[in-house]
Short mmCIF file of C-alpha atoms in Angstrom, two decimals:
data_model
loop_
_atom_site.label_atom_id
_atom_site.label_comp_id
_atom_site.label_asym_id
_atom_site.label_seq_id
_atom_site.Cartn_x
_atom_site.Cartn_y
_atom_site.Cartn_z
CA MET A 133 9.88 -2.79 -3.58
CA THR A 134 10.86 -0.41 -0.79
CA VAL A 135 13.32 2.42 -1.38
CA ASP A 136 15.51 3.93 1.35
CA THR A 137 15.60 7.64 0.85
CA SER A 138 15.88 8.93 4.32
CA SER A 139 19.51 8.33 5.24
CA ALA A 140 21.54 11.35 5.73
CA GLY A 141 24.74 10.07 4.08
CA ASP A 142 25.76 9.07 0.61
CA ALA A 143 25.35 5.36 0.21
CA GLY A 144 27.53 5.25 -2.93
CA VAL A 145 27.84 2.69 -5.55
CA GLY A 146 27.50 -0.79 -4.66
CA ALA A 147 25.68 -0.40 -1.30
CA GLY A 148 22.88 -2.69 -2.37
CA ALA A 149 22.52 -3.51 -6.09
CA GLY A 150 26.25 -3.84 -6.92
CA GLN A 151 28.40 -1.73 -9.15
CA LEU A 152 27.48 -3.42 -12.53
CA ALA A 153 23.83 -3.20 -11.80
CA VAL A 154 24.06 0.45 -10.75
CA ALA A 155 26.17 1.20 -13.77
CA ALA A 156 23.54 -0.47 -16.11
CA ALA A 157 20.76 1.66 -14.47
CA VAL A 158 22.60 4.72 -15.02
CA ALA A 159 23.43 4.02 -18.66
CA ALA A 160 19.70 3.05 -19.28
CA GLY A 161 18.82 6.32 -17.65
CA GLU A 162 21.21 8.40 -19.81
CA SER A 163 19.90 6.60 -23.02
CA VAL A 164 16.15 7.33 -22.37
CA LEU A 165 16.82 10.84 -21.29
CA SER A 166 18.95 11.51 -24.37
CA ARG A 167 16.26 10.15 -26.67
CA ARG A 168 13.53 12.15 -24.86
CA PHE A 169 15.28 15.49 -25.14
CA GLY A 170 17.20 15.01 -28.36
CA SER A 171 20.66 15.69 -26.89
CA PRO A 172 23.17 13.77 -24.82
CA ILE A 173 22.53 14.00 -20.95
CA THR A 174 25.15 12.68 -18.53
CA LEU A 175 24.37 11.45 -15.08
CA VAL A 176 27.16 11.27 -12.49
CA SER A 177 27.53 10.52 -8.69
CA PRO A 178 25.13 7.41 -8.54
CA GLU A 179 23.90 6.41 -5.18
CA ASP A 180 22.28 3.01 -4.76
CA LEU A 181 18.94 3.46 -3.01
CA ALA A 182 18.70 -0.34 -2.14
CA GLY A 183 15.34 -1.04 -3.60
CA SER A 184 14.05 -4.50 -2.33
CA GLY A 185 12.18 -5.42 -5.41
CA PRO A 186 13.14 -6.51 -9.04
CA ALA A 187 14.34 -3.08 -9.98
CA THR A 188 17.70 -1.33 -9.34
CA VAL A 189 16.97 2.02 -7.85
CA VAL A 190 19.50 4.71 -8.12
CA ARG A 191 19.80 8.58 -7.47
CA ALA A 192 22.07 10.28 -9.89
CA ARG A 193 23.15 13.97 -10.46
CA VAL A 194 22.56 15.69 -13.81
CA VAL A 195 25.51 17.17 -15.33
CA SER A 196 24.83 20.79 -16.50
CA SER A 197 22.16 20.72 -19.13
CA SER A 198 20.34 23.17 -21.35
CA PHE A 199 17.14 21.52 -20.52
CA ALA A 200 15.17 22.31 -17.36
CA LEU A 201 15.85 19.09 -15.56
CA PRO A 202 16.17 18.71 -11.88
CA ARG A 203 19.55 18.63 -10.20
CA THR A 204 19.19 15.11 -9.23
CA LEU A 205 16.90 12.24 -10.70
CA VAL A 206 15.87 8.77 -9.50
CA ILE A 207 16.29 5.87 -11.97
CA LYS A 208 14.42 2.46 -11.75
CA HIS A 209 15.91 -0.12 -14.02
CA TYR A 210 14.29 -3.46 -14.56
CA PRO A 211 17.03 -5.76 -16.02
CA GLY A 212 16.04 -8.81 -17.98
CA GLN A 213 12.66 -9.66 -19.34
CA PRO A 214 9.54 -10.31 -17.08
CA SER A 215 8.42 -13.70 -16.26
CA ALA A 216 4.68 -14.98 -17.21
CA GLY A 217 2.04 -12.92 -15.89
CA ALA A 218 1.91 -9.27 -14.78
CA ASP A 219 4.99 -7.28 -15.70
CA PRO A 220 6.08 -5.05 -12.73
CA PHE A 221 7.90 -2.70 -14.99
CA ALA A 222 4.71 -2.12 -17.14
CA GLN A 223 2.46 -1.82 -14.03
CA GLU A 224 4.76 0.86 -12.60
CA ALA A 225 5.28 2.67 -15.83
CA VAL A 226 1.68 2.91 -16.48
CA SER A 227 0.89 4.02 -12.95
CA TYR A 228 3.31 6.86 -13.14
CA GLN A 229 2.07 7.80 -16.57
CA LEU A 230 -1.49 7.99 -15.24
CA PHE A 231 -0.37 10.40 -12.48
CA THR A 232 1.89 12.56 -14.66
CA ALA A 233 -1.06 13.39 -16.92
CA LEU A 234 -2.74 14.97 -13.90
CA ALA A 235 -2.30 18.51 -12.56
CA PRO A 236 0.56 18.85 -10.05
CA ASP A 237 -1.76 19.23 -7.11
CA GLU A 238 -3.46 15.95 -7.97
CA ARG A 239 -0.25 13.87 -8.38
CA MET A 240 0.37 11.91 -5.27
CA CYS A 241 3.72 10.69 -6.45
CA PRO A 242 6.93 11.70 -7.95
CA GLU A 243 6.62 13.13 -11.63
CA LEU A 244 7.69 10.53 -14.45
CA LEU A 245 10.21 12.37 -16.63
CA ALA A 246 10.93 9.70 -19.16
CA HIS A 247 10.47 5.96 -19.67
CA ASP A 248 11.40 3.28 -22.19
CA GLY A 249 9.91 -0.14 -22.61
CA ARG A 250 13.05 -1.46 -24.59
CA ASP A 251 15.39 -0.50 -21.83
CA ARG A 252 12.76 -1.19 -19.05
CA VAL A 253 13.70 2.02 -17.25
CA LEU A 254 11.78 4.89 -15.51
CA VAL A 255 13.32 8.16 -14.75
CA LEU A 256 11.45 10.01 -11.94
CA GLU A 257 11.51 13.31 -10.00
CA ASP A 258 13.69 12.99 -7.00
CA LEU A 259 11.84 14.12 -3.80
CA GLY A 260 15.03 14.27 -1.87
CA ARG A 261 16.26 12.92 1.46
CA THR A 262 12.77 12.82 2.92
CA PRO A 263 11.55 10.75 5.95
CA THR A 264 9.28 8.07 5.27
CA LEU A 265 5.93 7.39 7.16
CA GLU A 266 7.90 4.52 8.83
CA ASP A 267 10.48 6.96 10.05
CA LYS A 268 7.86 9.14 11.70
CA LEU A 269 6.17 6.02 13.41
CA TYR A 270 9.47 4.84 14.80
CA ALA A 271 10.61 8.25 16.02
CA ARG A 272 9.63 9.48 19.49
CA ASP A 273 7.36 12.42 18.35
CA SER A 274 3.73 11.46 18.85
CA ARG A 275 2.41 14.69 17.33
CA ALA A 276 4.58 14.32 14.24
CA ALA A 277 3.52 10.65 13.78
CA GLU A 278 -0.22 11.77 14.00
CA ARG A 279 0.16 14.53 11.35
CA ALA A 280 1.96 12.08 9.01
CA LEU A 281 -0.76 9.46 9.43
CA LEU A 282 -3.40 12.03 8.70
CA SER A 283 -1.49 13.31 5.73
CA TRP A 284 -1.18 9.72 4.53
CA ALA A 285 -5.02 9.25 4.72
CA ARG A 286 -5.71 12.70 2.97
CA SER A 287 -3.24 11.73 0.22
CA LEU A 288 -4.85 8.30 -0.26
CA GLY A 289 -8.12 9.93 -0.69
CA ARG A 290 -6.90 12.40 -2.95
CA LEU A 291 -5.19 9.59 -4.95
CA HIS A 292 -8.64 7.74 -5.26
CA ALA A 293 -10.65 10.92 -6.10
CA SER A 294 -8.06 11.99 -8.75
CA THR A 295 -8.10 8.61 -10.63
CA ALA A 296 -11.79 7.63 -10.25
CA GLY A 297 -13.17 6.84 -13.74
CA ARG A 298 -9.77 6.54 -15.27
CA GLU A 299 -9.73 2.60 -15.45
CA ALA A 300 -10.13 2.71 -19.30
CA ASP A 301 -7.16 5.12 -19.44
CA PHE A 302 -5.00 2.79 -17.32
CA ASN A 303 -5.85 -0.29 -19.39
CA ALA A 304 -5.12 1.47 -22.62
CA LEU A 305 -1.73 2.55 -21.32
CA LEU A 306 -1.01 -0.92 -20.18
CA ARG A 307 -1.80 -2.47 -23.46
CA ARG A 308 0.34 0.15 -25.24
CA LEU A 309 3.39 -1.17 -23.12
CA GLY A 310 2.49 -4.75 -23.84
CA GLY A 311 1.61 -5.60 -20.18
CA PRO A 312 -1.27 -8.03 -19.64
CA ALA A 313 -4.17 -6.75 -17.92
CA LYS A 314 -3.83 -7.15 -14.28
CA SER A 315 -6.65 -8.62 -12.18
CA ASP A 316 -6.84 -7.63 -8.48
CA SER A 317 -8.89 -10.82 -7.52
CA GLY A 318 -6.43 -13.51 -8.81
CA GLY A 319 -6.71 -16.41 -6.41
CA VAL A 320 -9.01 -14.65 -3.92
CA ASP A 321 -11.74 -17.14 -4.17
CA GLU A 322 -9.49 -20.02 -3.33
CA LEU A 323 -7.92 -18.16 -0.45
CA CYS A 324 -11.33 -17.19 0.85
CA ALA A 325 -12.43 -20.94 0.72
CA ARG A 326 -9.32 -21.85 2.64
CA VAL A 327 -10.15 -19.99 5.73
CA PRO A 328 -13.02 -21.93 7.36
CA PRO A 329 -11.14 -25.35 7.54
CA LEU A 330 -8.13 -23.50 8.70
CA ILE A 331 -9.93 -21.71 11.60
CA GLN A 332 -11.61 -25.05 12.55
CA GLU A 333 -8.25 -26.94 12.47
CA ARG A 334 -6.10 -24.43 14.35
CA LEU A 335 -8.85 -22.84 16.72
CA GLY A 336 -11.63 -25.36 16.78
CA ILE A 337 -14.22 -22.86 15.79
CA PRO A 338 -16.69 -23.73 13.11
CA VAL A 339 -17.55 -20.90 10.75
CA PRO A 340 -21.36 -20.17 10.55
CA ASP A 341 -23.19 -20.13 7.20
CA GLU A 342 -24.29 -16.51 7.79
CA VAL A 343 -20.46 -15.51 8.22
CA ARG A 344 -19.56 -17.28 5.02
CA ALA A 345 -22.48 -15.45 3.27
CA GLN A 346 -21.18 -12.03 4.59
CA VAL A 347 -17.53 -12.81 3.33
CA THR A 348 -19.09 -13.80 -0.04
CA ALA A 349 -21.09 -10.36 -0.13
CA ALA A 350 -17.83 -8.41 0.84
CA LEU A 351 -16.08 -10.17 -2.00
CA GLU A 352 -18.79 -9.05 -4.42
CA GLN A 353 -18.52 -5.62 -3.20
CA SER A 354 -14.78 -5.47 -3.71
CA ARG A 355 -15.40 -6.42 -7.43
CA SER A 356 -18.23 -4.11 -8.13
CA ALA A 357 -17.97 -1.27 -10.65
CA GLY A 358 -18.67 1.33 -7.98
CA PHE A 359 -16.10 3.29 -6.29
CA ARG A 360 -13.21 2.14 -8.45
CA ALA A 361 -9.93 4.05 -8.57
CA PHE A 362 -6.11 3.47 -8.81
CA SER A 363 -4.53 1.56 -5.90
CA PRO A 364 -0.81 1.38 -5.23
CA VAL A 365 -1.77 -2.16 -3.69
CA GLU A 366 1.44 -2.09 -1.55
CA LEU A 367 0.27 0.23 1.34
CA SER A 368 3.01 0.05 3.80
CA PRO A 369 4.58 3.06 5.63
CA ASP A 370 8.01 2.42 4.08
CA ASN A 371 6.69 3.22 0.68
CA ASN A 372 5.57 6.59 1.59
CA LEU A 373 7.44 9.84 1.76
CA VAL A 374 6.48 12.59 4.15
CA THR A 375 7.07 15.89 2.17
CA GLY A 376 6.22 19.47 2.86
CA GLN A 377 3.31 18.97 0.32
CA GLY A 378 1.97 15.99 2.21
CA VAL A 379 2.60 12.22 1.77
CA ARG A 380 3.70 11.00 -1.46
CA PHE A 381 3.38 7.33 -2.55
CA LEU A 382 6.22 5.20 -4.06
CA ASP A 383 6.39 1.72 -5.48
CA PHE A 384 3.67 0.96 -7.99
CA GLU A 385 5.02 -2.39 -9.23
CA TYR A 386 1.49 -3.84 -8.32
CA GLY A 387 -0.53 -0.76 -9.23
CA CYS A 388 -3.87 -1.43 -10.56
CA VAL A 389 -7.50 -0.13 -10.63
CA ARG A 390 -9.71 -1.73 -8.11
CA SER A 391 -12.46 -0.69 -5.46
CA ALA A 392 -11.04 2.12 -3.34
CA LEU A 393 -12.83 0.42 -0.41
CA VAL A 394 -10.28 -2.35 -0.60
CA ASP A 395 -7.49 0.36 0.15
CA ALA A 396 -9.80 2.06 2.69
CA ALA A 397 -9.86 -1.07 4.75
CA HIS A 398 -6.19 -0.27 5.68
CA LEU A 399 -7.54 2.72 7.47
CA ARG A 400 -9.26 0.27 9.85
CA LEU A 401 -6.23 -2.07 9.77
CA PRO A 402 -3.42 0.19 9.32
CA PHE A 403 -0.54 -1.38 7.21
CA ALA A 404 -1.77 -4.81 7.97
CA SER A 405 -0.22 -6.33 5.00
CA TRP A 406 3.23 -5.10 6.29
CA PRO A 407 4.90 -7.68 8.39
CA ASP A 408 5.92 -5.08 11.06
CA ALA A 409 2.56 -3.59 11.56
CA LEU A 410 1.89 -2.35 15.09
CA ALA A 411 -0.88 -0.73 16.95
CA LEU A 412 -2.20 2.85 16.78
CA PRO A 413 -3.61 4.81 19.69
CA ALA A 414 -7.48 4.97 20.27
CA GLY A 415 -9.28 7.32 17.88
CA MET A 416 -6.40 7.51 15.29
CA SER A 417 -8.11 5.14 12.85
CA GLU A 418 -11.25 7.18 13.05
CA ALA A 419 -9.39 10.33 12.48
CA MET A 420 -7.71 8.84 9.41
CA ILE A 421 -11.05 7.78 8.00
CA ALA A 422 -12.39 11.15 8.31
CA ALA A 423 -9.53 12.60 6.51
CA TRP A 424 -9.89 10.12 3.79
CA ARG A 425 -13.54 10.72 3.49
CA ALA A 426 -13.15 14.50 3.15
CA GLU A 427 -11.21 13.96 0.08
CA VAL A 428 -13.48 11.35 -1.68
CA VAL A 429 -16.92 12.55 -0.71
CA GLY A 430 -16.91 15.02 -3.57
CA MET A 431 -16.48 12.18 -6.09
CA TRP A 432 -18.64 9.70 -4.16
CA PRO A 433 -21.36 11.61 -2.40
CA ALA A 434 -22.85 8.27 -0.90
CA PHE A 435 -19.86 8.37 1.71
CA ALA A 436 -21.51 11.33 3.27
CA ASP A 437 -23.85 9.04 4.81
CA ASP A 438 -22.13 7.68 8.18
CA GLU A 439 -24.12 4.48 8.23
CA MET A 440 -23.53 3.71 4.62
CA LEU A 441 -19.84 4.42 4.87
CA ALA A 442 -19.51 2.40 8.06
CA THR A 443 -21.23 -0.62 6.52
CA HIS A 444 -19.03 -0.52 3.46
CA LEU A 445 -15.83 -0.17 5.37
CA THR A 446 -16.90 -2.93 7.69
CA ALA A 447 -17.35 -5.32 4.74
CA SER A 448 -13.99 -4.34 3.40
CA GLU A 449 -12.54 -4.83 6.81
CA LEU A 450 -13.94 -8.29 6.96
CA LEU A 451 -12.66 -9.37 3.69
CA ARG A 452 -9.19 -7.89 4.52
CA VAL A 453 -8.90 -9.88 7.89
CA TRP A 454 -10.35 -12.94 6.15
CA LEU A 455 -7.80 -12.91 3.38
CA ILE A 456 -4.83 -12.28 5.83
CA THR A 457 -6.01 -15.08 7.97
CA GLY A 458 -6.04 -17.42 4.93
CA GLU A 459 -2.59 -16.29 4.22
CA GLU A 460 -0.90 -16.53 7.64
CA LEU A 461 -2.98 -18.37 10.19
CA GLY A 462 -1.38 -21.73 9.34
CA SER A 463 2.06 -20.42 10.15
CA LEU A 464 1.27 -18.43 13.21
CA ASN A 465 3.09 -19.46 16.45
CA LEU A 466 -0.05 -19.85 18.70
CA SER A 467 1.64 -20.32 21.88
CA ARG A 468 2.12 -18.42 25.24
CA HIS A 469 5.78 -18.26 24.46
CA ALA A 470 5.33 -16.04 21.40
CA ALA A 471 7.47 -12.78 21.24
CA PRO A 472 5.81 -9.92 23.06
CA VAL A 473 5.63 -7.95 19.94
CA SER A 474 4.36 -10.28 17.27
CA ARG A 475 2.28 -10.97 14.18
CA GLU A 476 0.14 -13.23 16.38
CA ALA A 477 -0.86 -10.24 18.66
CA ALA A 478 -1.75 -8.27 15.59
CA PHE A 479 -4.25 -10.91 14.68
CA VAL A 480 -5.95 -10.69 18.16
CA THR A 481 -6.31 -6.97 17.63
CA TRP A 482 -7.71 -7.26 14.17
CA TRP A 483 -10.27 -9.80 15.14
CA ARG A 484 -11.22 -7.85 18.17
CA ASP A 485 -11.65 -4.66 16.25
CA LEU A 486 -13.66 -6.45 13.54
CA ALA A 487 -16.08 -7.68 16.23
CA LYS A 488 -16.53 -4.14 17.49
CA HIS A 489 -17.12 -2.61 14.11
CA ALA A 490 -19.35 -5.34 13.10
CA GLY A 491 -21.50 -4.90 16.05
CA TYR A 492 -21.85 -1.19 15.15
CA VAL A 493 -23.32 -1.93 11.76
CA ARG A 494 -25.55 -4.86 13.14
CA MET A 495 -23.44 -7.65 11.38
CA THR A 496 -24.33 -9.66 14.34
CA ALA A 497 -23.07 -13.06 13.04
CA VAL A 498 -19.80 -11.55 12.10
CA ALA A 499 -19.40 -9.78 15.28
CA GLU A 500 -20.09 -12.79 17.43
CA PHE A 501 -17.84 -15.01 15.32
CA SER A 502 -14.97 -12.53 15.34
CA ALA A 503 -15.17 -12.10 19.06
CA ARG A 504 -14.84 -15.92 19.41
CA VAL A 505 -11.81 -16.02 17.19
CA ALA A 506 -10.06 -12.99 18.98
CA ALA A 507 -10.80 -14.81 22.27
CA ALA A 508 -9.32 -18.21 21.15
CA LEU A 509 -6.12 -16.46 19.77
CA ALA A 510 -5.86 -14.42 22.90
CA ALA A 511 -6.26 -17.46 25.02
CA ARG A 512 -3.40 -19.33 23.10
CA LEU A 513 -0.97 -16.28 23.47
CA GLY A 514 -1.80 -15.37 27.05
CA PRO A 515 0.23 -12.29 28.23
CA HIS A 516 1.55 -11.68 24.87
CA ALA A 517 -1.94 -11.00 23.29
CA ASP A 518 -1.73 -7.22 23.43
CA LEU A 519 -0.11 -5.62 20.40
CA ALA A 520 2.57 -3.16 21.10
CA PHE A 521 2.14 0.41 19.91
CA TYR A 522 4.60 2.15 17.28
CA PRO A 523 7.53 3.76 19.25
CA ALA A 524 6.01 7.10 18.59
CA PHE A 525 2.97 6.36 20.65
CA ARG A 526 4.68 4.54 23.52
#
């Protein structure tokens, strides 16, 4: 789910979800607030925020109230019942509950003001018409984009540090809402096994046994008990608001507790899971890692060791590149006529960077294999093999 909160105008009812859905969200929000505060609370002037997920997302104004409520609120309403498996409403409600229990300076998201499992509705603090990280990357101010990226990395580190050791709390809250425990590794083994034959078929490159062993080790690291913390899972720039207090995260429909290193891989491959991911300038990724490490090293002192951190990050980077390759390589257009700015070019960049980073930590087999994959991809794409920078850095 993504939410458009950055437009300057008033979208009005019906801009995305439709009048009936917006009205239902407002009614659910009024109901849960009235029960929460013990007195009728009326919401007016609803504005559809055009969420792209299963929820209807609405901003509404609070009519004068005797309670200390903000002037405007954001309502997320999940109509209907969930299908089998993880319930996005339960995941999001529990995620916000986890953060709302923290001190305000540790809360890297809007405050949860009320929620109800019967109406399947959340009422959240409204952070206002604030630009997203995507807005910063697509503007023409490189300094502002750099500051926003570093703020994003610091906020991610603070999110990890403040929720480390809270897995039991998260699972208890999830059980209370009736949501099934969410595994962060469902289908990963099958996806990992799909990659070697896929690379052989599409690029003609066999995967050495030592590389397979390194992937297995990286998968085991991602499932280990160490370094576990809350993850929003969807780490894309349109889900992050750039506020005066730093970047704040939105959208916890897939939120879970997992190894923080899985998220930290996105510092090496920024926003790789986002289909519109582009390139960052040299040194930006390293600066983001430093910002993230400064926030988590107090919780995990082992990351003060440069070599240990680099080894762990490279293993996570390997697993992230491996999984994205398994998901997308079969559908990539590997021809010299591919668009100049393309997902295909991103794969060249990611495999090249993995080769470089694996070389630094003496993962020789991975470095050599990654370089071969990157070269084969680049040869297929020809002049379009170089990934364009975000507009802020052009």
